[in-house]
Amino acid sequence: MKQYKAVIYGASVKGIGIAMQLPEQTLVVEKTSLAAREFVSALVPGEGSWEAKTEPGKGLEARYRQKGILTEGKPIQIAAAAPVMFETIRDAQIRVLFGTDLKVCRADGKNIVTCYNDSGIFQVCAEHIYDWEQEAAEKPEYGKYINALLYCDDPSRIIEWENRRGGIRVLEYAHPDMKLFCYPLDREDDWIAAREKLHSFWKNRPGRLAPWKIASVASAFAWLKETGEKGELLQPLYGNLLGAFESGVELGKQWKEEVKI
Amino acid sequence: MLLRIKSQNRQENISFPGAVCELPVYDLIVAGLGTAGVYAALTAARYGLRVLGIEKLNCCGGTGTAGDVHGYYFGTPGGIYEELDDKVREMEEAGYMPVVGLNPEAKKFICEQALVESGVEIHYESRVTGVLMEENTIRGLCWVENGEEKAALAKITLDCTGESGICEMIGCRMERGRAFDGQIQPYSVVQPEIINGLVEFYHYLDCGYMDALDAGEYAKACVNGACLPHYNPEDYSTRRILGISMLLGLREGRRIMGEETVELSDYFKDRVTDHPVFYAYSNLDNHGRDLAFESEGLQDWMVAASLWGINISVPVPLGSCIPQGYEGILAAGRNISIGHDIASCVRQRRDMQKCGEAVGCAAALAIQKGISVREVPYEELRERLLATGCLRETDAVGIWDIEDGKWYRSAWLDRAEDIYQGLKSHKPGIAIWSAGRIGGFVEQQLEEWLSDSDQNVARNSALALGILGNRKALPILRCMAEERDPYVPCTSRKYNQPRGLSAVYLLGRLKDSEAVGILERILETPEDDRGQEYRYDQFIRTKKEYGFQFFTHAAMALSRIRAAYPELEEEITGKLKEAMKSPFFESLLGDTAEDAIYIRVAAGNMRKFLK
Ligand SMILES: Cc1cc2nc3c(=O)[nH]c(=O)nc-3n(C[C@H](O)[C@H](O)[C@H](O)COP(=O)(O)OP(=O)(O)OC[C@H]3O[C@@H](n4cnc5c(N)ncnc54)[C@H](O)[C@@H]3O)c2cc1C
């Protein structure tokens, strides 16, 4: 059975940051064909600083700025952020098994990971398991949301919406004719319940939202913490994509040190 | 009971580790709630069956929703999908962006609600991992759901996974790709984007080729596809990209070998089923630019007659959804038993939705009557399908063509005079094909027309005679090949073939040993247009593509001639080897342009297979 230092469940941004530090000794297992789903597919631009502290973080930030995905004073164009993460995977030669599910068992103090994909079933052994969704969902201050991108032909139709604790948020997006719509869910809501809630609300939405249309709905749940004075803002773990990536880089470095020892 | 699983790309049998008697029992399990699966599950549930739906993603609709291919490309109307589509349109109007086709978010929701309301038990984020079997009968499935292994039994299981993953696991005979190199149609990454207030998805690229049932190849394709500059441009600042789709765009994969197989060669000879369960309607939309490696039948249609854009209507029997030799299983979707040549027609979304409905209906009948799916009485099935419009008396619409933006029903010609006029026109394809279909008395006429004063009549007659295998066409065909006749007909709405290229193909098809010199010269200077100043179009866009087309067709023609004349084997093999070491060929292998992936791959395959 092949041994890895870490198996990372989900090609999450933090997971890619970890794997970048020790690409030979990590296996990333992703159930879909996408990377950075917790930001890109969940439609989470995040909050906070985009000033990188680590070298890999600086590289990532530069790439997003270079491509006009991240521009000063605006939220990141998060829906367009995936290809740069794929570039990172390719350039760092990170092993990601897309289209793969897993099951983890503990045996003799180790994690035995069973992977399932279209090539069949196989097992590997790992010292660490990292799972972004688990990390976020375990923290009680992070709530579950289904987000959507809104669009209006006439961006002068300002949405008069009060963003407040516990409620639906309408947030700015990278383009003035688009907004981010965040709908809070119960933690136990599955996809059927989440869609039912979102679409029922939208069908009967208040007139203020009437000129706006749903352009796309997130295909991953967002785990977000309320911030700001009135809880009007929403923040993912580590603030934003860059924060998550750099936290992964730091953790990866730590695990790399452990390998050396 | 045996559990059949796949491990490192190989089938394995183990005995089921749990207590079979404690497993939940359903009438029907539908694996894959995609384009076909949704309608299979819905139909069966509406007939009162207890249905379990297992889907690896977190929504319904597959390629049409999660894959963001939300437009319809031809296909036939009718059936229960229309009822759902009306609701999707209604929902879209009440606050969703207009899209090319049907809004995918609305479609996910409407399909899901319809399944829930009809009592289908949906398990999302559940990947099928094994099949429970008793001899050659499928008794149920195993899957992994949120890190937990689960299993259930069913009277019938449907493989609606697009790639025949379940049929492959049980050991059913499979087919994949074309005979020459096993190549299938290319895959695409789909990246929906708001353009002028409309959500579009069509600007995808043919990203290359892979075997989606090989996890390593699949993973590589995800990364390589998304990194192509087409999807990862240098400036996003004014773009309104909505993301990359959750499903890679797979056009073709493994197909089951069914009790019946729909083949293009049969369609050409009017040998079609008289017990259809649905009709497919489209052109042969094969995304292939390397036609030289396709079968003779397909090349007769596409290369000799330039009929790419002609729409055909293909009846599909239930037998093509029944895996040969197995009980308790049916397939629905693009993985049914259809030959590679016609698979590019029998795959459009409308028709795959109907395929799901037909298979769901057949499964319900079999279960209600307690019989095998093979014994389902056709008349009863037909009645039920006619009642919903999945099958309609008017479905057999023959062939369709387009002129000045208007579609009209066309027909094969049967009178010599009409064929003559057709050959003379700038849309000679229908006449060329009609002559090939009739043969007999028209063949003699064609021979006479070879010396007609009208060059179109003479040369197009040679193409028709070539399809008929008549060697009297050879002198003109040689001349057309030698000249690189640049005439491009207007038969098809896209992808018409230069006549010089059609001639090169036919020289090989007719195994013309006297053409060896001409063909070898083409191999030596493939890009030389003999001063004809070729006018590039959608099919041949650059000088490189021009050279690629002539080179590949000449190489394949030579290899056909070599097979017929052992005495020429050494010479031709030597020439082919030399050509595949030439700077031109090296430039094909090393072409890194993103819209020329097919060139690189085809060249690699040539080196491998054209020994
Ligand atoms: C890029 C592209 C463009 C196209 N353009 C058009 C167009 O414009 N118009 C048109 O009509 N057609 C178009 N087509 C064709 C059409 O979309 C497909 O042929 C059709 O949708 C296939 O339907 P299906 O049900 O066979 O597969 P899918 O719709 O892909 O459904 C298969 C389902 O099975 C699920 N699945 C797979 N494996 C498992 C497993 N192990 N366990 C559980 N679930 C599983 C998948 O997640 C998916 O939901 C296009 C196809 C592609 C790829």
PDB file of C-alpha atoms in Angstrom, chain B residues 313-425:
ATOM      1  CA  SER B 313     -33.462  10.537 -38.802  1.00  0.00           C
ATOM      2  CA  VAL B 314     -32.446   7.288 -37.114  1.00  0.00           C
ATOM      3  CA  PRO B 315     -34.854   4.845 -35.439  1.00  0.00           C
ATOM      4  CA  VAL B 316     -33.420   3.192 -32.326  1.00  0.00           C
ATOM      5  CA  PRO B 317     -34.734  -0.161 -31.014  1.00  0.00           C
ATOM      6  CA  LEU B 318     -34.920  -1.246 -27.367  1.00  0.00           C
ATOM      7  CA  GLY B 319     -32.423  -4.000 -28.205  1.00  0.00           C
ATOM      8  CA  SER B 320     -29.646  -1.434 -28.420  1.00  0.00           C
ATOM      9  CA  CYS B 321     -30.248  -0.627 -24.740  1.00  0.00           C
ATOM     10  CA  ILE B 322     -30.006  -4.278 -23.599  1.00  0.00           C
ATOM     11  CA  PRO B 323     -26.461  -5.470 -22.846  1.00  0.00           C
ATOM     12  CA  GLN B 324     -25.788  -8.730 -24.648  1.00  0.00           C
ATOM     13  CA  GLY B 325     -25.843 -11.753 -22.363  1.00  0.00           C
ATOM     14  CA  TYR B 326     -27.005 -10.097 -19.123  1.00  0.00           C
ATOM     15  CA  GLU B 327     -30.309  -9.993 -17.293  1.00  0.00           C
ATOM     16  CA  GLY B 328     -31.704  -7.315 -15.013  1.00  0.00           C
ATOM     17  CA  ILE B 329     -29.870  -4.445 -16.655  1.00  0.00           C
ATOM     18  CA  LEU B 330     -30.531  -1.833 -19.324  1.00  0.00           C
ATOM     19  CA  ALA B 331     -28.543   1.155 -20.520  1.00  0.00           C
ATOM     20  CA  ALA B 332     -29.790   4.585 -21.543  1.00  0.00           C
ATOM     21  CA  GLY B 333     -27.960   7.628 -22.876  1.00  0.00           C
ATOM     22  CA  ARG B 334     -24.992   8.012 -25.171  1.00  0.00           C
ATOM     23  CA  ASN B 335     -23.564   4.664 -24.038  1.00  0.00           C
ATOM     24  CA  ILE B 336     -26.144   2.469 -25.798  1.00  0.00           C
ATOM     25  CA  SER B 337     -25.236   0.092 -28.593  1.00  0.00           C
ATOM     26  CA  ILE B 338     -24.552   2.407 -31.514  1.00  0.00           C
ATOM     27  CA  GLY B 339     -21.584   2.135 -33.842  1.00  0.00           C
ATOM     28  CA  HIS B 340     -18.935   4.847 -33.628  1.00  0.00           C
ATOM     29  CA  ASP B 341     -19.823   6.156 -37.097  1.00  0.00           C
ATOM     30  CA  ILE B 342     -23.391   7.001 -36.135  1.00  0.00           C
ATOM     31  CA  ALA B 343     -22.763   7.808 -32.453  1.00  0.00           C
ATOM     32  CA  SER B 344     -22.168  11.442 -33.365  1.00  0.00           C
ATOM     33  CA  CYS B 345     -25.812  11.618 -34.474  1.00  0.00           C
ATOM     34  CA  VAL B 346     -27.401   9.474 -31.753  1.00  0.00           C
ATOM     35  CA  ARG B 347     -26.270  11.523 -28.786  1.00  0.00           C
ATOM     36  CA  GLN B 348     -28.099  14.849 -28.803  1.00  0.00           C
ATOM     37  CA  ARG B 349     -29.831  15.858 -25.601  1.00  0.00           C
ATOM     38  CA  ARG B 350     -33.447  15.766 -26.732  1.00  0.00           C
ATOM     39  CA  ASP B 351     -32.971  12.235 -28.035  1.00  0.00           C
ATOM     40  CA  MET B 352     -31.052  11.053 -24.975  1.00  0.00           C
ATOM     41  CA  GLN B 353     -33.882  12.313 -22.774  1.00  0.00           C
ATOM     42  CA  LYS B 354     -36.259  10.257 -24.912  1.00  0.00           C
ATOM     43  CA  CYS B 355     -33.938   7.283 -24.659  1.00  0.00           C
ATOM     44  CA  GLY B 356     -34.262   7.552 -20.872  1.00  0.00           C
ATOM     45  CA  GLU B 357     -38.036   7.713 -21.074  1.00  0.00           C
ATOM     46  CA  ALA B 358     -38.239   4.711 -23.408  1.00  0.00           C
ATOM     47  CA  VAL B 359     -35.963   2.598 -21.236  1.00  0.00           C
ATOM     48  CA  GLY B 360     -37.786   3.621 -18.038  1.00  0.00           C
ATOM     49  CA  CYS B 361     -41.038   2.646 -19.696  1.00  0.00           C
ATOM     50  CA  ALA B 362     -39.689  -0.729 -20.849  1.00  0.00           C
ATOM     51  CA  ALA B 363     -38.320  -1.458 -17.372  1.00  0.00           C
ATOM     52  CA  ALA B 364     -41.713  -0.623 -15.837  1.00  0.00           C
ATOM     53  CA  LEU B 365     -43.489  -2.962 -18.245  1.00  0.00           C
ATOM     54  CA  ALA B 366     -41.041  -5.778 -17.560  1.00  0.00           C
ATOM     55  CA  ILE B 367     -41.370  -5.390 -13.802  1.00  0.00           C
ATOM     56  CA  GLN B 368     -45.152  -5.078 -13.843  1.00  0.00           C
ATOM     57  CA  LYS B 369     -45.465  -8.199 -15.987  1.00  0.00           C
ATOM     58  CA  GLY B 370     -42.723 -10.096 -14.181  1.00  0.00           C
ATOM     59  CA  ILE B 371     -40.832 -10.747 -17.421  1.00  0.00           C
ATOM     60  CA  SER B 372     -37.353 -10.135 -18.757  1.00  0.00           C
ATOM     61  CA  VAL B 373     -36.766  -6.832 -20.560  1.00  0.00           C
ATOM     62  CA  ARG B 374     -36.153  -8.944 -23.654  1.00  0.00           C
ATOM     63  CA  GLU B 375     -39.750 -10.186 -23.529  1.00  0.00           C
ATOM     64  CA  VAL B 376     -41.431  -6.788 -23.277  1.00  0.00           C
ATOM     65  CA  PRO B 377     -44.200  -6.838 -25.921  1.00  0.00           C
ATOM     66  CA  TYR B 378     -43.285  -4.185 -28.453  1.00  0.00           C
ATOM     67  CA  GLU B 379     -46.878  -3.184 -29.258  1.00  0.00           C
ATOM     68  CA  GLU B 380     -47.615  -2.405 -25.629  1.00  0.00           C
ATOM     69  CA  LEU B 381     -44.397  -0.454 -25.215  1.00  0.00           C
ATOM     70  CA  ARG B 382     -45.098   1.430 -28.415  1.00  0.00           C
ATOM     71  CA  GLU B 383     -48.610   2.362 -27.257  1.00  0.00           C
ATOM     72  CA  ARG B 384     -47.221   3.832 -24.052  1.00  0.00           C
ATOM     73  CA  LEU B 385     -44.505   5.759 -25.871  1.00  0.00           C
ATOM     74  CA  LEU B 386     -46.956   7.067 -28.465  1.00  0.00           C
ATOM     75  CA  ALA B 387     -49.192   8.274 -25.644  1.00  0.00           C
ATOM     76  CA  THR B 388     -46.516  10.643 -24.280  1.00  0.00           C
ATOM     77  CA  GLY B 389     -45.046  11.556 -27.658  1.00  0.00           C
ATOM     78  CA  CYS B 390     -41.712   9.914 -26.899  1.00  0.00           C
ATOM     79  CA  LEU B 391     -42.419   8.080 -30.124  1.00  0.00           C
ATOM     80  CA  ARG B 392     -44.500   9.718 -32.828  1.00  0.00           C
ATOM     81  CA  GLU B 393     -45.874   8.494 -36.126  1.00  0.00           C
ATOM     82  CA  THR B 394     -44.202  11.518 -37.691  1.00  0.00           C
ATOM     83  CA  ASP B 395     -40.719  10.886 -36.311  1.00  0.00           C
ATOM     84  CA  ALA B 396     -39.293   9.272 -39.454  1.00  0.00           C
ATOM     85  CA  VAL B 397     -38.527  12.554 -41.182  1.00  0.00           C
ATOM     86  CA  GLY B 398     -35.951  11.338 -43.704  1.00  0.00           C
ATOM     87  CA  ILE B 399     -33.147  13.746 -44.587  1.00  0.00           C
ATOM     88  CA  TRP B 400     -33.094  17.498 -44.066  1.00  0.00           C
ATOM     89  CA  ASP B 401     -31.017  20.238 -45.564  1.00  0.00           C
ATOM     90  CA  ILE B 402     -30.757  23.990 -45.234  1.00  0.00           C
ATOM     91  CA  GLU B 403     -30.841  26.727 -47.877  1.00  0.00           C
ATOM     92  CA  ASP B 404     -30.707  30.457 -47.153  1.00  0.00           C
ATOM     93  CA  GLY B 405     -31.147  29.791 -43.466  1.00  0.00           C
ATOM     94  CA  LYS B 406     -34.314  27.714 -43.992  1.00  0.00           C
ATOM     95  CA  TRP B 407     -34.536  24.000 -43.250  1.00  0.00           C
ATOM     96  CA  TYR B 408     -36.431  21.829 -45.710  1.00  0.00           C
ATOM     97  CA  ARG B 409     -37.087  18.146 -46.156  1.00  0.00           C
ATOM     98  CA  SER B 410     -34.826  16.873 -48.889  1.00  0.00           C
ATOM     99  CA  ALA B 411     -34.839  13.478 -50.552  1.00  0.00           C
ATOM    100  CA  TRP B 412     -32.514  11.173 -52.390  1.00  0.00           C
ATOM    101  CA  LEU B 413     -32.872  11.489 -56.144  1.00  0.00           C
ATOM    102  CA  ASP B 414     -33.982   8.600 -58.309  1.00  0.00           C
ATOM    103  CA  ARG B 415     -34.086   9.971 -61.845  1.00  0.00           C
ATOM    104  CA  ALA B 416     -31.001  10.254 -64.011  1.00  0.00           C
ATOM    105  CA  GLU B 417     -31.980  13.728 -65.191  1.00  0.00           C
ATOM    106  CA  ASP B 418     -32.251  15.036 -61.619  1.00  0.00           C
ATOM    107  CA  ILE B 419     -28.938  13.474 -60.737  1.00  0.00           C
ATOM    108  CA  TYR B 420     -27.310  15.113 -63.743  1.00  0.00           C
ATOM    109  CA  GLN B 421     -28.637  18.532 -62.720  1.00  0.00           C
ATOM    110  CA  GLY B 422     -27.485  17.902 -59.160  1.00  0.00           C
ATOM    111  CA  LEU B 423     -23.980  16.971 -60.265  1.00  0.00           C
ATOM    112  CA  LYS B 424     -23.845  20.131 -62.317  1.00  0.00           C
ATOM    113  CA  SER B 425     -24.868  22.340 -59.403  1.00  0.00           C
TER     114      SER B 425
END
